[in-house]
Structures are given as structure tokens and as C-alpha cells.
Amino acid sequence: MPASGAVPGVVPASSRPYMPGYGIGGPAEGTGLLPWSWAVERLNKTRNFWLSTVWPDGRPHTMPVWGAWSGEALWFSSSMSSRKISNIRANEIVTMATEDAENPVVVQGRAEIVTEPDRLQRFIDMVNAKYDTGYRVDFLDPAVNATVAVWPQWAFGLQQGDFSGSPTRWSFTQ
């Protein structure tokens, strides 16, 4: 696990994000800072995530992916030859966002391509439980498919019903 990633059992620090011009209230105004459990619930329920990577020439690349929150990292898989994985090999910083734009959770972190059999099994177990699939771990053959753990550096969330009083930024860096 990268030093800048989430630590199991440790709740990230929360604060009000800097959003000039949006009329955002202080940390105690409106709903107040959202608890990390609010974000985790959305990460666990989200079926499709938006993954953003960066081409080597700096252009953005965003694609939908299935994902699973392990309690410390956000995981997904993709073809080893995909643009997503090529981009991650060149720049490991990625952003993943839930599909709900009204109550979003956005996670930025470092992407790690995972190849250890026990970690691949853990991911396939999470996918099978979440998506009601029956994939076998050989589906994640590292010669064909990349399995990626995104270790959060920070996350952002807000509730549409309290746009000015709920924005929260969680920091995972120590």
C-alpha cells in the first residue's frame, strides 16, 4: 500500500473544500461536514464509476468502469492493452467518480497495477459479490487484464439538497 493511501480503520481528515464563487458556507453551516461513512456508502452502492486518466501528451481520458471499494482502495480492472492502462503506466494519478452527479463522491489517488494472486482473488470476490457475477480469478490473468487499486489521496462529496452547506473534502495524506 502506498504511504499516501487510505489506512484501514483510519477515518480521513475532513474539511470544507476551497470553492470560491459558489457561496459555500463554513464547516459548521448547513448540513456541516459529511461523515466519511456517507462517502463509503456511495462508493459501495455505485455500479458504474467514471475513471479519468491522462494521456502522455496531457489530454484527459474518461471512461466508465465497474469498481469496488475495499475499505482502503477503489479497485477496477481493464484490458492490459487499453488506453486506461497505458495512461496509468505513464502517470499513476487518476480520479474516479460515482455515477450520481447530484450526490457525488470523487476520489483522486495513485493507481497501482496489482498482480499478486491473493490480491487478485480478493478483488474478484468483491466483484462477484457486488455485481452478482461468477468470474473466476483466471479472468484477471495479468498478461491479459490489469487489476488496479486506486489508493486515495483525497476525496470530495456533496449533497445536492444542501449545495452550499454540505461540500466536504477528505484527506488521506498524513
Coordinates of C-alpha atoms in Angstrom, one line a residue:
M1 CA 0.0 0.0 0.0
P2 CA 1.4 3.4 -0.9
A3 CA 2.2 5.7 2.1
S4 CA -0.3 8.3 0.7
G5 CA -3.2 5.9 0.5
A6 CA -6.0 5.1 2.9
V7 CA -5.2 3.2 6.1
P8 CA -7.7 0.5 7.2
G9 CA -9.7 1.7 10.2
V10 CA -8.5 5.3 10.0
V11 CA -11.0 7.9 9.1
P12 CA -9.6 10.6 6.8
A13 CA -9.4 14.2 7.9
S14 CA -12.4 16.2 6.7
S15 CA -12.6 19.9 5.8
R16 CA -14.6 22.3 3.7
P17 CA -13.1 22.4 0.2
Y18 CA -12.0 25.7 -1.3
M19 CA -14.7 26.6 -3.8
P20 CA -14.5 30.4 -4.5
G21 CA -17.6 32.0 -6.0
Y22 CA -20.0 29.2 -5.1
G23 CA -21.3 30.6 -1.8
I24 CA -20.0 27.7 0.2
G25 CA -20.6 28.0 4.0
G26 CA -18.2 27.3 6.8
P27 CA -17.7 23.8 8.2
A28 CA -20.5 24.1 10.8
E29 CA -23.0 25.7 8.4
G30 CA -25.8 23.9 6.5
T31 CA -25.5 20.1 6.8
G32 CA -22.0 20.6 8.0
L33 CA -19.1 18.3 7.0
L34 CA -20.3 15.0 5.8
P35 CA -19.0 11.9 7.6
W36 CA -16.7 9.6 5.7
S37 CA -19.3 6.8 6.2
W38 CA -21.6 8.8 3.9
A39 CA -19.0 8.6 1.1
V40 CA -18.2 4.9 1.8
E41 CA -21.9 4.1 1.5
R42 CA -22.0 5.7 -2.0
L43 CA -18.7 4.0 -3.1
N44 CA -20.2 0.7 -2.1
K45 CA -23.5 1.3 -3.9
T46 CA -22.2 2.8 -7.1
R47 CA -22.5 0.4 -10.0
N48 CA -20.5 2.4 -12.6
F49 CA -17.7 4.8 -11.9
W50 CA -16.2 7.4 -14.1
L51 CA -12.4 6.9 -14.4
S52 CA -10.2 9.8 -15.5
T53 CA -6.6 9.3 -16.6
V54 CA -4.3 11.5 -18.6
W55 CA -2.7 10.7 -22.0
P56 CA 1.1 11.1 -22.1
D57 CA 0.6 14.3 -24.0
G58 CA -1.7 15.8 -21.3
R59 CA -5.1 15.2 -22.8
P60 CA -7.8 13.9 -20.4
H61 CA -9.3 10.5 -20.9
T62 CA -12.5 9.5 -19.1
M63 CA -14.3 6.1 -19.3
P64 CA -16.9 4.2 -17.3
V65 CA -15.7 1.2 -15.3
W66 CA -17.1 -1.2 -12.7
G67 CA -15.4 -0.7 -9.4
A68 CA -15.3 -2.0 -5.8
W69 CA -14.3 -0.2 -2.6
S70 CA -12.2 -2.5 -0.4
G71 CA -12.3 -0.3 2.7
E72 CA -8.9 1.2 1.8
A73 CA -8.7 1.5 -2.0
L74 CA -11.1 1.7 -5.0
W75 CA -10.5 -1.2 -7.4
F76 CA -11.2 -1.8 -11.1
S77 CA -9.9 -3.9 -14.0
S78 CA -9.4 -3.3 -17.6
S79 CA -7.7 -4.9 -20.6
M80 CA -3.9 -4.7 -20.3
S81 CA -3.8 -3.0 -23.8
S82 CA -6.5 -0.4 -23.0
R83 CA -5.9 3.3 -23.2
K84 CA -6.7 3.5 -19.4
I85 CA -3.8 1.2 -18.5
S86 CA -1.4 2.8 -21.0
N87 CA -2.2 6.1 -19.4
I88 CA -1.7 4.8 -15.8
R89 CA 1.7 3.3 -16.8
A90 CA 2.7 6.9 -17.8
N91 CA 1.0 8.7 -14.9
E92 CA -0.3 6.9 -11.9
I93 CA -2.5 9.8 -10.6
V94 CA -6.2 9.1 -11.5
T95 CA -9.6 10.3 -10.5
M96 CA -12.7 8.1 -10.0
A97 CA -16.2 9.5 -9.5
T98 CA -19.5 7.9 -8.7
E99 CA -22.2 8.0 -11.3
D100 CA -24.6 10.1 -9.2
A101 CA -23.9 13.7 -10.1
E102 CA -26.3 15.1 -7.5
N103 CA -24.7 13.3 -4.6
P104 CA -21.2 12.6 -5.9
V105 CA -18.1 11.2 -4.4
V106 CA -14.9 11.9 -6.3
V107 CA -11.7 10.1 -5.3
Q108 CA -8.2 11.2 -6.5
G109 CA -5.3 8.9 -5.9
R110 CA -2.4 6.8 -7.0
A111 CA -3.2 3.8 -9.2
E112 CA -1.3 0.6 -8.5
I113 CA -1.4 -2.3 -11.0
V114 CA -1.8 -5.5 -8.9
T115 CA -0.5 -8.9 -9.9
E116 CA -0.3 -10.9 -6.7
P117 CA -2.7 -13.9 -6.8
D118 CA -4.1 -13.4 -3.3
R119 CA -4.9 -9.7 -4.1
L120 CA -6.5 -10.7 -7.4
Q121 CA -8.7 -13.2 -5.6
R122 CA -9.8 -10.6 -3.1
F123 CA -10.8 -8.3 -6.0
I124 CA -12.6 -10.9 -7.9
D125 CA -14.5 -11.9 -4.7
M126 CA -15.5 -8.2 -4.3
V127 CA -16.7 -8.0 -7.9
N128 CA -18.7 -11.3 -7.8
A129 CA -20.4 -10.2 -4.6
K130 CA -21.2 -6.7 -5.7
Y131 CA -22.3 -7.4 -9.3
D132 CA -23.7 -10.9 -8.8
T133 CA -21.3 -12.4 -11.3
G134 CA -19.4 -15.7 -11.2
Y135 CA -16.0 -14.7 -12.6
R136 CA -13.0 -16.9 -11.7
V137 CA -9.7 -15.4 -10.8
D138 CA -8.2 -16.5 -14.1
F139 CA -10.3 -13.8 -15.7
L140 CA -7.8 -11.4 -14.1
D141 CA -4.7 -13.0 -15.8
P142 CA -2.1 -10.2 -15.6
A143 CA -0.9 -11.0 -19.1
V144 CA -4.3 -10.0 -20.4
N145 CA -6.2 -7.9 -17.9
A146 CA -4.8 -5.3 -15.5
T147 CA -6.3 -5.1 -12.0
V148 CA -5.9 -1.7 -10.4
A149 CA -6.1 -0.4 -6.8
V150 CA -6.6 3.3 -6.5
W151 CA -5.1 4.5 -3.2
P152 CA -6.9 7.7 -2.3
Q153 CA -5.0 10.9 -1.6
W154 CA -8.2 12.9 -1.2
A155 CA -11.9 12.6 -1.9
F156 CA -14.8 15.1 -2.3
G157 CA -18.5 14.8 -1.8
L158 CA -21.6 16.9 -1.5
Q159 CA -25.4 16.6 -1.2
Q160 CA -27.5 18.2 -3.9
G161 CA -30.1 19.2 -1.4
D162 CA -27.5 21.3 0.5
F163 CA -25.1 22.5 -2.2
S164 CA -23.7 25.4 -0.1
G165 CA -23.6 23.6 3.3
S166 CA -22.5 20.0 2.6
P167 CA -19.3 20.1 0.4
T168 CA -16.7 18.0 2.2
R169 CA -13.1 17.2 1.3
W170 CA -11.4 14.2 2.9
S171 CA -7.7 14.0 3.1
F172 CA -5.8 10.7 3.3
T173 CA -2.3 12.1 3.3
Q174 CA -0.6 12.2 6.7

